[in-house]
């Protein structure tokens, strides 16, 4: 290491020697490094929690869309039978009367 000629490296090595000799500087460096590690750990934990929450929200959204599509499919089938009114189909499927009317118009096209 004594043969290193690059000036910035020499300055860094000199600074490391100075800090290593100073007990208070070593203590502060240790405390700072521990704080940095704690911060990184907390950030990683927060990211992981965020991802997990995002997955849960995604699952809920997927389930909701799946139920909506199933209700729409049921409404389409009931519309095909031509036995119920839009109001009755809406009550049976949980869709609005407007949604049922839209499905009915789509089937007639």
PDB file of C-alpha atoms in Angstrom:
ATOM      1  CA  UNK A   1       0.000   0.000   0.000  1.00  0.00           C
ATOM      2  CA  UNK A   2       2.921   2.333   0.639  1.00  0.00           C
ATOM      3  CA  UNK A   3       3.817   2.206  -3.061  1.00  0.00           C
ATOM      4  CA  UNK A   4       0.501   3.687  -4.242  1.00  0.00           C
ATOM      5  CA  UNK A   5       1.265   6.744  -6.384  1.00  0.00           C
ATOM      6  CA  UNK A   6      -2.250   7.970  -7.193  1.00  0.00           C
ATOM      7  CA  UNK A   7      -2.673  11.196  -5.189  1.00  0.00           C
ATOM      8  CA  UNK A   8      -6.421  10.904  -4.339  1.00  0.00           C
ATOM      9  CA  UNK A   9      -5.817   7.397  -2.987  1.00  0.00           C
ATOM     10  CA  UNK A  10      -2.868   8.652  -0.932  1.00  0.00           C
ATOM     11  CA  UNK A  11      -5.034  11.397   0.573  1.00  0.00           C
ATOM     12  CA  UNK A  12      -7.803   8.923   1.372  1.00  0.00           C
ATOM     13  CA  UNK A  13      -5.348   6.519   3.022  1.00  0.00           C
ATOM     14  CA  UNK A  14      -3.895   9.374   5.061  1.00  0.00           C
ATOM     15  CA  UNK A  15      -7.376  10.424   6.193  1.00  0.00           C
ATOM     16  CA  UNK A  16      -8.226   6.838   7.176  1.00  0.00           C
ATOM     17  CA  UNK A  17      -5.046   6.667   9.301  1.00  0.00           C
ATOM     18  CA  UNK A  18      -5.943   9.951  11.007  1.00  0.00           C
ATOM     19  CA  UNK A  19      -9.492   8.845  11.748  1.00  0.00           C
ATOM     20  CA  UNK A  20      -8.364   5.440  12.979  1.00  0.00           C
ATOM     21  CA  UNK A  21      -6.076   7.083  15.494  1.00  0.00           C
ATOM     22  CA  UNK A  22      -8.856   9.282  16.917  1.00  0.00           C
ATOM     23  CA  UNK A  23     -11.131   7.349  19.325  1.00  0.00           C
ATOM     24  CA  UNK A  24     -14.026   9.844  19.030  1.00  0.00           C
ATOM     25  CA  UNK A  25     -13.829   9.819  15.224  1.00  0.00           C
ATOM     26  CA  UNK A  26     -13.966   6.004  15.247  1.00  0.00           C
ATOM     27  CA  UNK A  27     -16.973   6.070  17.537  1.00  0.00           C
ATOM     28  CA  UNK A  28     -18.769   8.590  15.318  1.00  0.00           C
ATOM     29  CA  UNK A  29     -17.940   6.573  12.208  1.00  0.00           C
ATOM     30  CA  UNK A  30     -19.323   3.453  13.858  1.00  0.00           C
ATOM     31  CA  UNK A  31     -22.524   5.222  14.919  1.00  0.00           C
ATOM     32  CA  UNK A  32     -22.958   6.718  11.444  1.00  0.00           C
ATOM     33  CA  UNK A  33     -22.429   3.380   9.722  1.00  0.00           C
ATOM     34  CA  UNK A  34     -24.910   1.684  12.054  1.00  0.00           C
ATOM     35  CA  UNK A  35     -27.466   4.429  11.351  1.00  0.00           C
ATOM     36  CA  UNK A  36     -26.967   3.985   7.605  1.00  0.00           C
ATOM     37  CA  UNK A  37     -27.450   0.219   7.883  1.00  0.00           C
ATOM     38  CA  UNK A  38     -30.577   0.731   9.984  1.00  0.00           C
ATOM     39  CA  UNK A  39     -31.945   3.149   7.388  1.00  0.00           C
ATOM     40  CA  UNK A  40     -31.293   0.706   4.547  1.00  0.00           C
ATOM     41  CA  UNK A  41     -32.950  -2.060   6.558  1.00  0.00           C
ATOM     42  CA  UNK A  42     -36.011   0.098   7.268  1.00  0.00           C
ATOM     43  CA  UNK A  43     -36.297   1.097   3.607  1.00  0.00           C
ATOM     44  CA  UNK A  44     -36.095  -2.535   2.498  1.00  0.00           C
ATOM     45  CA  UNK A  45     -38.746  -3.506   5.037  1.00  0.00           C
ATOM     46  CA  UNK A  46     -41.005  -0.666   3.884  1.00  0.00           C
ATOM     47  CA  UNK A  47     -40.562  -1.734   0.247  1.00  0.00           C
ATOM     48  CA  UNK A  48     -41.444  -5.305   1.129  1.00  0.00           C
ATOM     49  CA  UNK A  49     -44.554  -4.186   3.029  1.00  0.00           C
ATOM     50  CA  UNK A  50     -45.543  -1.978   0.097  1.00  0.00           C
ATOM     51  CA  UNK A  51     -45.172  -4.839  -2.356  1.00  0.00           C
ATOM     52  CA  UNK A  52     -47.245  -7.108  -0.132  1.00  0.00           C
ATOM     53  CA  UNK A  53     -49.982  -4.477   0.206  1.00  0.00           C
ATOM     54  CA  UNK A  54     -49.890  -3.955  -3.552  1.00  0.00           C
ATOM     55  CA  UNK A  55     -50.299  -7.672  -4.169  1.00  0.00           C
ATOM     56  CA  UNK A  56     -53.245  -7.808  -1.767  1.00  0.00           C
ATOM     57  CA  UNK A  57     -54.874  -4.847  -3.518  1.00  0.00           C
ATOM     58  CA  UNK A  58     -54.241  -6.497  -6.880  1.00  0.00           C
ATOM     59  CA  UNK A  59     -55.850  -9.714  -5.717  1.00  0.00           C
ATOM     60  CA  UNK A  60     -58.889  -7.831  -4.413  1.00  0.00           C
ATOM     61  CA  UNK A  61     -59.192  -5.890  -7.678  1.00  0.00           C
ATOM     62  CA  UNK A  62     -58.910  -9.119  -9.673  1.00  0.00           C
ATOM     63  CA  UNK A  63     -61.588 -10.794  -7.584  1.00  0.00           C
ATOM     64  CA  UNK A  64     -63.866  -7.770  -7.947  1.00  0.00           C
ATOM     65  CA  UNK A  65     -63.424  -7.714 -11.727  1.00  0.00           C
ATOM     66  CA  UNK A  66     -64.011 -11.464 -11.854  1.00  0.00           C
ATOM     67  CA  UNK A  67     -67.288 -11.115  -9.944  1.00  0.00           C
ATOM     68  CA  UNK A  68     -68.368  -8.248 -12.186  1.00  0.00           C
ATOM     69  CA  UNK A  69     -67.621 -10.271 -15.299  1.00  0.00           C
ATOM     70  CA  UNK A  70     -69.487 -13.287 -13.883  1.00  0.00           C
ATOM     71  CA  UNK A  71     -72.486 -11.072 -13.106  1.00  0.00           C
ATOM     72  CA  UNK A  72     -72.360  -9.619 -16.608  1.00  0.00           C
ATOM     73  CA  UNK A  73     -72.207 -13.108 -18.108  1.00  0.00           C
ATOM     74  CA  UNK A  74     -75.185 -14.182 -16.009  1.00  0.00           C
ATOM     75  CA  UNK A  75     -77.067 -11.084 -17.175  1.00  0.00           C
ATOM     76  CA  UNK A  76     -76.229 -11.891 -20.816  1.00  0.00           C
ATOM     77  CA  UNK A  77     -77.611 -15.392 -20.362  1.00  0.00           C
ATOM     78  CA  UNK A  78     -80.782 -14.062 -18.738  1.00  0.00           C
ATOM     79  CA  UNK A  79     -81.193 -11.514 -21.521  1.00  0.00           C
ATOM     80  CA  UNK A  80     -81.012 -14.342 -24.062  1.00  0.00           C
ATOM     81  CA  UNK A  81     -83.942 -16.088 -22.373  1.00  0.00           C
ATOM     82  CA  UNK A  82     -86.028 -12.926 -22.822  1.00  0.00           C
ATOM     83  CA  UNK A  83     -88.050 -13.997 -19.760  1.00  0.00           C
ATOM     84  CA  UNK A  84     -87.082 -11.195 -17.341  1.00  0.00           C
ATOM     85  CA  UNK A  85     -87.124  -7.418 -17.384  1.00  0.00           C
ATOM     86  CA  UNK A  86     -83.963  -5.368 -17.087  1.00  0.00           C
ATOM     87  CA  UNK A  87     -84.984  -4.490 -13.532  1.00  0.00           C
ATOM     88  CA  UNK A  88     -85.347  -8.160 -12.573  1.00  0.00           C
ATOM     89  CA  UNK A  89     -82.008  -9.027 -14.189  1.00  0.00           C
ATOM     90  CA  UNK A  90     -80.366  -6.145 -12.340  1.00  0.00           C
ATOM     91  CA  UNK A  91     -81.758  -7.402  -9.040  1.00  0.00           C
ATOM     92  CA  UNK A  92     -80.625 -10.951  -9.762  1.00  0.00           C
ATOM     93  CA  UNK A  93     -77.088 -10.026 -10.814  1.00  0.00           C
ATOM     94  CA  UNK A  94     -76.299  -6.950  -8.747  1.00  0.00           C
ATOM     95  CA  UNK A  95     -75.748  -4.897 -11.889  1.00  0.00           C
ATOM     96  CA  UNK A  96     -77.448  -1.561 -12.433  1.00  0.00           C
ATOM     97  CA  UNK A  97     -80.368  -1.304 -14.812  1.00  0.00           C
ATOM     98  CA  UNK A  98     -78.175   0.854 -17.037  1.00  0.00           C
ATOM     99  CA  UNK A  99     -75.534  -1.861 -17.208  1.00  0.00           C
ATOM    100  CA  UNK A 100     -78.173  -4.452 -18.063  1.00  0.00           C
ATOM    101  CA  UNK A 101     -79.604  -2.158 -20.768  1.00  0.00           C
ATOM    102  CA  UNK A 102     -76.087  -1.716 -22.178  1.00  0.00           C
ATOM    103  CA  UNK A 103     -75.574  -5.490 -22.277  1.00  0.00           C
ATOM    104  CA  UNK A 104     -78.957  -5.940 -23.933  1.00  0.00           C
ATOM    105  CA  UNK A 105     -78.074  -3.374 -26.619  1.00  0.00           C
ATOM    106  CA  UNK A 106     -74.710  -5.056 -27.205  1.00  0.00           C
ATOM    107  CA  UNK A 107     -76.454  -8.399 -27.787  1.00  0.00           C
ATOM    108  CA  UNK A 108     -78.853  -6.866 -30.264  1.00  0.00           C
ATOM    109  CA  UNK A 109     -76.029  -5.517 -32.433  1.00  0.00           C
TER     110      UNK A 109
END
